Amino acid sequence: MEPQQSLQSLARELATLPPSLGPVRLIGIDGHAGSGKSTFAGRLAEALGGVPVLHLDDVATHEELFGWPERLCAQVLEPLAAGRAAHWAPYDWVERRFGPERVLEPVPVLLVEGVGAGRRALRPYLAWLLWMETPRAQSWGRGRNRDGRELSDFWDGWERAERAHFSDDPSRPFADTLVRQSGTGYEWSSVTDATAGRAASVTEGDGLPRA
């Protein structure tokens, strides 16, 4: 175990990566549903100075849980790669339709988080890929508890879809960094360091949400 580091140290490393999408450094945060991606992305975005986070939950739809890459590329990735603002519409899961259009300007760092952030269609655009190292059963259990019984049917379908997705298009083997939640915050390690049994602790003094 290496000496404890702050989340800012990870942010500094990511901010100095070469741009990967036009002028943008696109950082992917992937993992199983319920693994804590959104919470971690929010904390990392703060450490990076308040950079935007693109949530793939806003890109997926009921009919296209994983069938969104072409739309994401056309609406977001290709404009940003050309140095232009992206115009896209987030999906409303209650109304079951796309909502008002949003504008995403080219920025030095953009986080994209969600199941499939490290899929093969996105990897060519990524400067770095982080994987939330939370076991699948634990992640799914956390997600079901969070969403309640009224969404149990959705979770049944989601679990089948996620299994099929990662079976065909796994992200973890391509991750640059593995992130684990710990009692004091997060621990992270490069894939090489993880294989060698080394990890750096990432902590926040005020305590981090565990969800």
Short mmCIF file of C-alpha atoms in Angstrom, two decimals:
data_model
loop_
_atom_site.label_atom_id
_atom_site.label_comp_id
_atom_site.label_asym_id
_atom_site.label_seq_id
_atom_site.Cartn_x
_atom_site.Cartn_y
_atom_site.Cartn_z
CA MET A 1 0.00 0.00 0.00
CA GLU A 2 1.38 3.36 -1.00
CA PRO A 3 1.08 6.51 1.16
CA GLN A 4 -2.35 8.10 1.22
CA GLN A 5 -3.01 10.62 -1.49
CA SER A 6 -5.78 13.12 -1.95
CA LEU A 7 -8.24 12.94 -4.80
CA GLN A 8 -6.60 16.10 -6.12
CA SER A 9 -3.46 14.11 -6.93
CA LEU A 10 -5.43 11.85 -9.25
CA ALA A 11 -7.10 14.92 -10.75
CA ARG A 12 -3.72 16.50 -11.45
CA GLU A 13 -2.54 13.39 -13.26
CA LEU A 14 -5.66 13.27 -15.42
CA ALA A 15 -5.52 16.98 -16.21
CA THR A 16 -2.00 16.62 -17.66
CA LEU A 17 -2.90 13.82 -20.08
CA PRO A 18 -2.73 14.59 -23.79
CA PRO A 19 -6.09 15.63 -25.29
CA SER A 20 -7.95 12.70 -26.80
CA LEU A 21 -11.03 14.30 -28.38
CA GLY A 22 -10.01 17.44 -30.22
CA PRO A 23 -9.02 19.80 -27.38
CA VAL A 24 -10.78 17.62 -24.79
CA ARG A 25 -9.37 15.02 -22.41
CA LEU A 26 -12.26 12.53 -22.20
CA ILE A 27 -12.07 10.46 -19.00
CA GLY A 28 -14.30 7.38 -18.81
CA ILE A 29 -15.67 5.97 -15.54
CA ASP A 30 -17.19 2.52 -16.02
CA GLY A 31 -18.42 -0.27 -13.77
CA HIS A 32 -21.50 -2.29 -12.95
CA ALA A 33 -24.80 -0.53 -12.30
CA GLY A 34 -24.84 0.53 -8.66
CA SER A 35 -21.05 0.45 -8.28
CA GLY A 36 -20.76 4.10 -7.23
CA LYS A 37 -19.77 5.65 -10.56
CA SER A 38 -21.92 8.76 -10.25
CA THR A 39 -20.76 9.61 -6.75
CA PHE A 40 -17.12 9.10 -7.65
CA ALA A 41 -17.52 11.11 -10.85
CA GLY A 42 -19.00 14.00 -8.88
CA ARG A 43 -16.11 14.00 -6.41
CA LEU A 44 -13.53 13.75 -9.18
CA ALA A 45 -15.23 16.55 -11.13
CA GLU A 46 -14.97 18.78 -8.05
CA ALA A 47 -11.29 17.92 -7.65
CA LEU A 48 -10.79 18.87 -11.30
CA GLY A 49 -12.24 22.31 -10.67
CA GLY A 50 -15.87 21.64 -11.49
CA VAL A 51 -15.53 20.00 -14.91
CA PRO A 52 -18.72 18.72 -16.57
CA VAL A 53 -19.89 15.12 -16.25
CA LEU A 54 -21.77 13.40 -19.05
CA HIS A 55 -23.99 10.70 -17.52
CA LEU A 56 -24.74 7.79 -19.83
CA ASP A 57 -28.07 7.36 -18.03
CA ASP A 58 -29.03 10.53 -19.91
CA VAL A 59 -27.97 8.97 -23.21
CA ALA A 60 -29.56 5.51 -22.88
CA THR A 61 -33.29 4.94 -23.31
CA HIS A 62 -35.78 2.22 -22.36
CA GLU A 63 -35.46 0.81 -25.87
CA GLU A 64 -31.70 1.38 -26.17
CA LEU A 65 -30.07 0.42 -22.90
CA PHE A 66 -26.81 -0.11 -24.78
CA GLY A 67 -27.72 0.82 -28.35
CA TRP A 68 -26.71 4.48 -28.10
CA PRO A 69 -23.09 4.75 -29.39
CA GLU A 70 -23.96 6.02 -32.86
CA ARG A 71 -26.19 8.76 -31.45
CA LEU A 72 -23.60 9.75 -28.83
CA CYS A 73 -20.86 9.94 -31.43
CA ALA A 74 -22.93 12.05 -33.82
CA GLN A 75 -24.34 14.45 -31.21
CA VAL A 76 -21.45 14.78 -28.76
CA LEU A 77 -18.14 13.17 -29.66
CA GLU A 78 -17.77 14.26 -33.27
CA PRO A 79 -18.55 17.95 -32.60
CA LEU A 80 -16.17 18.05 -29.63
CA ALA A 81 -13.47 16.31 -31.68
CA ALA A 82 -13.80 19.15 -34.22
CA GLY A 83 -13.57 21.77 -31.47
CA ARG A 84 -17.26 22.67 -31.74
CA ALA A 85 -19.97 22.76 -29.10
CA ALA A 86 -22.08 19.61 -28.84
CA HIS A 87 -25.87 19.85 -28.91
CA TRP A 88 -27.70 16.90 -27.39
CA ALA A 89 -30.94 16.07 -25.59
CA PRO A 90 -30.96 13.99 -22.37
CA TYR A 91 -33.51 11.21 -22.04
CA ASP A 92 -36.33 11.60 -19.50
CA TRP A 93 -36.88 8.18 -17.89
CA VAL A 94 -40.23 9.23 -16.41
CA GLU A 95 -41.71 10.81 -19.54
CA ARG A 96 -39.98 8.19 -21.75
CA ARG A 97 -38.84 10.82 -24.25
CA PHE A 98 -35.92 13.13 -24.91
CA GLY A 99 -35.97 16.41 -23.02
CA PRO A 100 -34.81 19.94 -23.87
CA GLU A 101 -31.56 20.30 -25.77
CA ARG A 102 -28.34 20.96 -23.86
CA VAL A 103 -25.10 22.48 -25.07
CA LEU A 104 -21.71 21.07 -24.10
CA GLU A 105 -18.76 23.27 -24.96
CA PRO A 106 -15.29 21.87 -25.66
CA VAL A 107 -13.52 21.86 -22.29
CA PRO A 108 -10.05 20.72 -21.22
CA VAL A 109 -11.47 17.76 -19.26
CA LEU A 110 -14.82 15.99 -19.63
CA LEU A 111 -15.89 13.01 -17.54
CA VAL A 112 -18.22 10.41 -19.06
CA GLU A 113 -19.66 8.00 -16.52
CA GLY A 114 -21.96 5.04 -16.83
CA VAL A 115 -22.12 1.39 -17.75
CA GLY A 116 -20.41 1.17 -21.10
CA ALA A 117 -18.18 4.24 -20.77
CA GLY A 118 -15.24 2.03 -21.68
CA ARG A 119 -16.88 0.12 -24.51
CA ARG A 120 -15.05 -0.39 -27.80
CA ALA A 121 -17.01 2.36 -29.58
CA LEU A 122 -15.83 4.97 -27.05
CA ARG A 123 -12.30 3.78 -26.28
CA PRO A 124 -10.66 5.53 -29.27
CA TYR A 125 -11.87 8.84 -27.84
CA LEU A 126 -10.76 8.26 -24.23
CA ALA A 127 -7.66 9.75 -22.67
CA TRP A 128 -8.06 7.46 -19.63
CA LEU A 129 -10.46 4.79 -18.37
CA LEU A 130 -11.28 4.18 -14.72
CA TRP A 131 -13.16 1.07 -13.59
CA MET A 132 -15.13 0.94 -10.32
CA GLU A 133 -13.92 -2.28 -8.74
CA THR A 134 -17.17 -3.16 -6.94
CA PRO A 135 -18.35 -6.77 -7.40
CA ARG A 136 -21.34 -7.23 -9.69
CA ALA A 137 -23.63 -8.82 -7.08
CA GLN A 138 -22.85 -6.08 -4.54
CA SER A 139 -23.39 -3.36 -7.14
CA TRP A 140 -26.69 -4.74 -8.35
CA GLY A 141 -27.93 -5.29 -4.80
CA ARG A 142 -27.10 -1.70 -3.95
CA GLY A 143 -28.92 -0.48 -7.06
CA ARG A 144 -32.04 -2.51 -6.33
CA ASN A 145 -32.14 -1.25 -2.75
CA ARG A 146 -31.71 2.32 -3.94
CA ASP A 147 -34.49 2.16 -6.54
CA GLY A 148 -37.02 0.15 -4.54
CA ARG A 149 -39.47 -2.62 -5.35
CA GLU A 150 -41.37 -0.58 -7.92
CA LEU A 151 -38.39 -0.85 -10.28
CA SER A 152 -37.69 -4.53 -9.71
CA ASP A 153 -38.97 -5.47 -13.18
CA PHE A 154 -36.67 -2.87 -14.74
CA TRP A 155 -33.73 -4.27 -12.80
CA ASP A 156 -34.52 -7.81 -13.98
CA GLY A 157 -34.28 -6.60 -17.56
CA TRP A 158 -31.26 -4.45 -16.83
CA GLU A 159 -29.27 -7.30 -15.32
CA ARG A 160 -29.85 -9.45 -18.39
CA ALA A 161 -28.86 -6.57 -20.67
CA GLU A 162 -25.72 -5.73 -18.67
CA ARG A 163 -24.59 -9.35 -18.60
CA ALA A 164 -24.98 -9.55 -22.38
CA HIS A 165 -23.22 -6.23 -22.91
CA PHE A 166 -20.13 -7.01 -20.86
CA SER A 167 -19.99 -10.53 -22.25
CA ASP A 168 -19.71 -9.10 -25.76
CA ASP A 169 -17.93 -5.82 -25.00
CA PRO A 170 -16.04 -5.88 -21.65
CA SER A 171 -14.52 -2.67 -20.31
CA ARG A 172 -12.47 -3.79 -17.30
CA PRO A 173 -9.66 -5.44 -19.32
CA PHE A 174 -9.00 -2.06 -20.94
CA ALA A 175 -9.09 0.05 -17.75
CA ASP A 176 -6.07 2.19 -16.90
CA THR A 177 -7.05 2.62 -13.24
CA LEU A 178 -9.10 0.49 -10.83
CA VAL A 179 -11.06 2.38 -8.15
CA ARG A 180 -12.30 0.81 -4.91
CA GLN A 181 -14.41 2.32 -2.15
CA SER A 182 -12.90 2.03 1.31
CA GLY A 183 -13.84 3.06 4.82
CA THR A 184 -12.20 6.46 4.36
CA GLY A 185 -13.06 7.21 0.77
CA TYR A 186 -11.50 5.58 -2.28
CA GLU A 187 -8.44 3.56 -3.17
CA TRP A 188 -7.10 3.58 -6.68
CA SER A 189 -4.35 1.80 -8.52
CA SER A 190 -3.11 1.37 -12.04
CA VAL A 191 -3.87 -2.00 -13.54
CA THR A 192 -0.15 -2.81 -13.39
CA ASP A 193 0.08 -1.79 -9.74
CA ALA A 194 -3.09 -3.74 -8.90
CA THR A 195 -1.54 -6.86 -10.39
CA ALA A 196 1.52 -6.25 -8.23
CA GLY A 197 -0.62 -5.69 -5.14
CA ARG A 198 0.01 -1.94 -4.76
CA ALA A 199 -2.67 0.70 -4.36
CA ALA A 200 -2.94 4.35 -3.39
CA SER A 201 -5.59 5.52 -0.95
CA VAL A 202 -7.76 8.44 -1.99
CA THR A 203 -9.47 10.08 0.97
CA GLU A 204 -11.61 13.10 1.73
CA GLY A 205 -11.52 14.64 5.16
CA ASP A 206 -15.29 15.19 5.36
CA GLY A 207 -16.10 11.59 4.52
CA LEU A 208 -17.53 10.33 1.23
CA PRO A 209 -20.92 8.86 0.42
CA ARG A 210 -20.79 5.10 0.12
CA ALA A 211 -23.49 4.82 -2.56
#
